[in-house]
PDB file of C-alpha atoms in Angstrom:
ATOM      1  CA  UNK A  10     119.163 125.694 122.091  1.00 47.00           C
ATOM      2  CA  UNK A  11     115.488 125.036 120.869  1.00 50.00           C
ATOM      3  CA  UNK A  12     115.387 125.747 117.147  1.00 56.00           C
ATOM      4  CA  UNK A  13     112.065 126.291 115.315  1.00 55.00           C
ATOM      5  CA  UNK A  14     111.369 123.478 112.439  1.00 62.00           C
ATOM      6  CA  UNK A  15     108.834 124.893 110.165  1.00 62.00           C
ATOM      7  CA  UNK A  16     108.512 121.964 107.595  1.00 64.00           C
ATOM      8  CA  UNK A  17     107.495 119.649 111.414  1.00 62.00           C
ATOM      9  CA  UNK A  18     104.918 122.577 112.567  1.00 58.00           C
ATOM     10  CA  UNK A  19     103.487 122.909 109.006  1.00 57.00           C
ATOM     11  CA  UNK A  20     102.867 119.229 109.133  1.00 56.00           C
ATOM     12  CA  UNK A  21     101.399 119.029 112.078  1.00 57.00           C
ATOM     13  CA  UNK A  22      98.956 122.220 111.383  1.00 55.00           C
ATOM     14  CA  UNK A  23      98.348 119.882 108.320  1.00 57.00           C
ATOM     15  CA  UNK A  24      97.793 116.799 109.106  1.00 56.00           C
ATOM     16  CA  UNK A  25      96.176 117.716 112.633  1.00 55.00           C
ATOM     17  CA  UNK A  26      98.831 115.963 114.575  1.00 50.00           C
ATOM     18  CA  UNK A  27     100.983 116.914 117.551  1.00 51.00           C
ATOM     19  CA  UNK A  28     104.454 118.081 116.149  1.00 44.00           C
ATOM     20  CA  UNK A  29     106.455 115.822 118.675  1.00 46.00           C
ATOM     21  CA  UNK A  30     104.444 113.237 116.409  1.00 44.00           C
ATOM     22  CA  UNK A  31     104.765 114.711 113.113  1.00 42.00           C
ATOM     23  CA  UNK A  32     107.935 112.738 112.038  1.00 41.00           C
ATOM     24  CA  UNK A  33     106.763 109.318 112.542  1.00 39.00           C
ATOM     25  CA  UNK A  34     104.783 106.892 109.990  1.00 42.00           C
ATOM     26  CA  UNK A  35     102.427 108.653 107.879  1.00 44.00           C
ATOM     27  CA  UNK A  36     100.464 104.481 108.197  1.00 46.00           C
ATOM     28  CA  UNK A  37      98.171 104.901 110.854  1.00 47.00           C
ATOM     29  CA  UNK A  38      96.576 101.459 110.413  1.00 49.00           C
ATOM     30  CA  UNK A  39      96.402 101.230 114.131  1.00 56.00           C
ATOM     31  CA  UNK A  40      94.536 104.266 114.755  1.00 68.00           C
ATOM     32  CA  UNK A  41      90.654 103.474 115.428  1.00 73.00           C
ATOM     33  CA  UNK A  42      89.919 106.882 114.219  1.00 75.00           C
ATOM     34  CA  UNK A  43      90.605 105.714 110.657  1.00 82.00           C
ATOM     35  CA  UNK A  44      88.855 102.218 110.705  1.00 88.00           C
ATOM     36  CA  UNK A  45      85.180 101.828 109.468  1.00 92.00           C
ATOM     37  CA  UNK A  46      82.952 101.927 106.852  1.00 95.00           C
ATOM     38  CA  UNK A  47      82.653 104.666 103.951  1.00 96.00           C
ATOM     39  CA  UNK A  48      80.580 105.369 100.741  1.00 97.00           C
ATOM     40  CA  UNK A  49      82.471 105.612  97.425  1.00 97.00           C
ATOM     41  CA  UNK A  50      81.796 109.022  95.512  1.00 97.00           C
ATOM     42  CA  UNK A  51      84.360 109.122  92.936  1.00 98.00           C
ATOM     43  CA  UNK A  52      85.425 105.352  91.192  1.00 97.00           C
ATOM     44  CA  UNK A  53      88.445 104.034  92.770  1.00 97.00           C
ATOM     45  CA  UNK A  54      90.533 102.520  89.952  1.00 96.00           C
ATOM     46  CA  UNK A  55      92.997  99.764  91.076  1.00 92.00           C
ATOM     47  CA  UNK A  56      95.707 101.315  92.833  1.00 88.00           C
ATOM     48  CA  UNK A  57      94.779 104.555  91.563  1.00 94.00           C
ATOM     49  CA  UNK A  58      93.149 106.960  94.183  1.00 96.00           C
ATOM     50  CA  UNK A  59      89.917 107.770  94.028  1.00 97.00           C
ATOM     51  CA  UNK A  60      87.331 109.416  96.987  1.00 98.00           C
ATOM     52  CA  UNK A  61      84.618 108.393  99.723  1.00 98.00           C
ATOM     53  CA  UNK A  62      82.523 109.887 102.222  1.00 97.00           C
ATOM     54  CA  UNK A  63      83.934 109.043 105.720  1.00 96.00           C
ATOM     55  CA  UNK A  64      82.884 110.426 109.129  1.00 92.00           C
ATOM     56  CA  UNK A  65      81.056 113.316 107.362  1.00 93.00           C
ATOM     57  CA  UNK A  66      83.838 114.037 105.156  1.00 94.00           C
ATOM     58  CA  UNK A  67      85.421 113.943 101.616  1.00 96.00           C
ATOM     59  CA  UNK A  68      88.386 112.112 101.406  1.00 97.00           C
ATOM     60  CA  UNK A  69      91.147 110.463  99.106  1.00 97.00           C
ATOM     61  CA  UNK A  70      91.498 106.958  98.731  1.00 97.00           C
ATOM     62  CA  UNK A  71      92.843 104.149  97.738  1.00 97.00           C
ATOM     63  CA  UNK A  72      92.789 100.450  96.944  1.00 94.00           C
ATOM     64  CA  UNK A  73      95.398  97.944  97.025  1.00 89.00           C
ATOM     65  CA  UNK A  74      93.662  95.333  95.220  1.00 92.00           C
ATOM     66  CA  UNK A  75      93.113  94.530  91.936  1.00 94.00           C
ATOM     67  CA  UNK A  76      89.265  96.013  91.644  1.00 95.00           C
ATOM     68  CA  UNK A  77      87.289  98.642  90.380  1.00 96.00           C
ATOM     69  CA  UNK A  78      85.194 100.628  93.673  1.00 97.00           C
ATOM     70  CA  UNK A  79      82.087 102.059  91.797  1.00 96.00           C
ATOM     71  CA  UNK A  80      80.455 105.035  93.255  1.00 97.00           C
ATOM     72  CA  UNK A  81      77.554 104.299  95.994  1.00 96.00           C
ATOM     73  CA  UNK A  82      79.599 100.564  97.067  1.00 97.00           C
ATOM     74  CA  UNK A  83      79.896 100.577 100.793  1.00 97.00           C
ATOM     75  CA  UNK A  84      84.194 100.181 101.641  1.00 97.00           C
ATOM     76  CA  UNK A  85      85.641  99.232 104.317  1.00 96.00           C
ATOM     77  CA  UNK A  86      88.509 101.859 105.993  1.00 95.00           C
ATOM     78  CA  UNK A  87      91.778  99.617 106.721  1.00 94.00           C
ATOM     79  CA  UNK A  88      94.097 102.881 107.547  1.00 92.00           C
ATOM     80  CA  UNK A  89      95.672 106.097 106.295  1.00 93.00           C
ATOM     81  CA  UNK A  90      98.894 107.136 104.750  1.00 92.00           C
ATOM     82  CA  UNK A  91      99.136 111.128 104.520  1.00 91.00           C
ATOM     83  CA  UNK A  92      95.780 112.580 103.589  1.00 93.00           C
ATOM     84  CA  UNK A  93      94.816 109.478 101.483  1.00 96.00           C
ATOM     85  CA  UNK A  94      92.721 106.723 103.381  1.00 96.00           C
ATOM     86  CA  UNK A  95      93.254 103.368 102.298  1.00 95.00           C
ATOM     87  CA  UNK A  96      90.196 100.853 101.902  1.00 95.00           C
ATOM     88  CA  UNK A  97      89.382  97.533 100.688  1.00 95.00           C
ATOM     89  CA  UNK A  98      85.733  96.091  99.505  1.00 95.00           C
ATOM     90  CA  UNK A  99      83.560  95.007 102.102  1.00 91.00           C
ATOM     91  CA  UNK A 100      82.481  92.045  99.870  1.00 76.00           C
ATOM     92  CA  UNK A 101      84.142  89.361  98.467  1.00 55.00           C
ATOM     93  CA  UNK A 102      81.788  89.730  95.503  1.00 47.00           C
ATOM     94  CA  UNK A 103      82.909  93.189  94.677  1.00 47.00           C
ATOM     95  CA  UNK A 104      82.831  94.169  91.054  1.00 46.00           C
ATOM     96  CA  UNK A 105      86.233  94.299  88.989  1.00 45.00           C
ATOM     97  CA  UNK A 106      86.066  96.222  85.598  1.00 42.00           C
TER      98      UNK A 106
END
């Protein structure tokens, strides 16, 4: 018998993905639609989450390393994990405070 699974459907409605692909990694590194470049608008602290402008949109994110993202620096999009996108500097140069 097919059984309903709210908690997979609301995922899916919420993270825009096919519920037969809701349960699986929330890392989408792989994923093309979540690779490229994006504009910081709120400072990204080191592993702390910050946001940037990507694809026309607002978004979380996040930075693994040990810098400081000020707002305007141009990131680079490495992948997602649940609604936050994770990014790195495009620079080698970039800023740490």
């Amino acid at each position: 018998m097919l059984a309903f699974n709210s908690i997979k459907a609301f995922n899916s409605f919420l993270f825009n993905e096919p519920i037969e692909q809701a349960a699986t990694s929330f890392l989408s590194e792989a994923d093309p639609n979540y690779r490229g470049r994006a504009i910081v608008s709120e400072i990204i602290a080191p592993h702390k989450r910050g946001r940037v402008k990507f694809q026309g949109s607002w978004w979380l994110a996040q930075c693994e390393q040990d810098v400081t993202l000020a707002v305007g620096e141009v990131v680079q999009v490495i992948g997602r994990q649940n609604i936050t996108l994770l990014v790195k500097p495009t620079s080698l140069s970039a800023a740490s405070y």
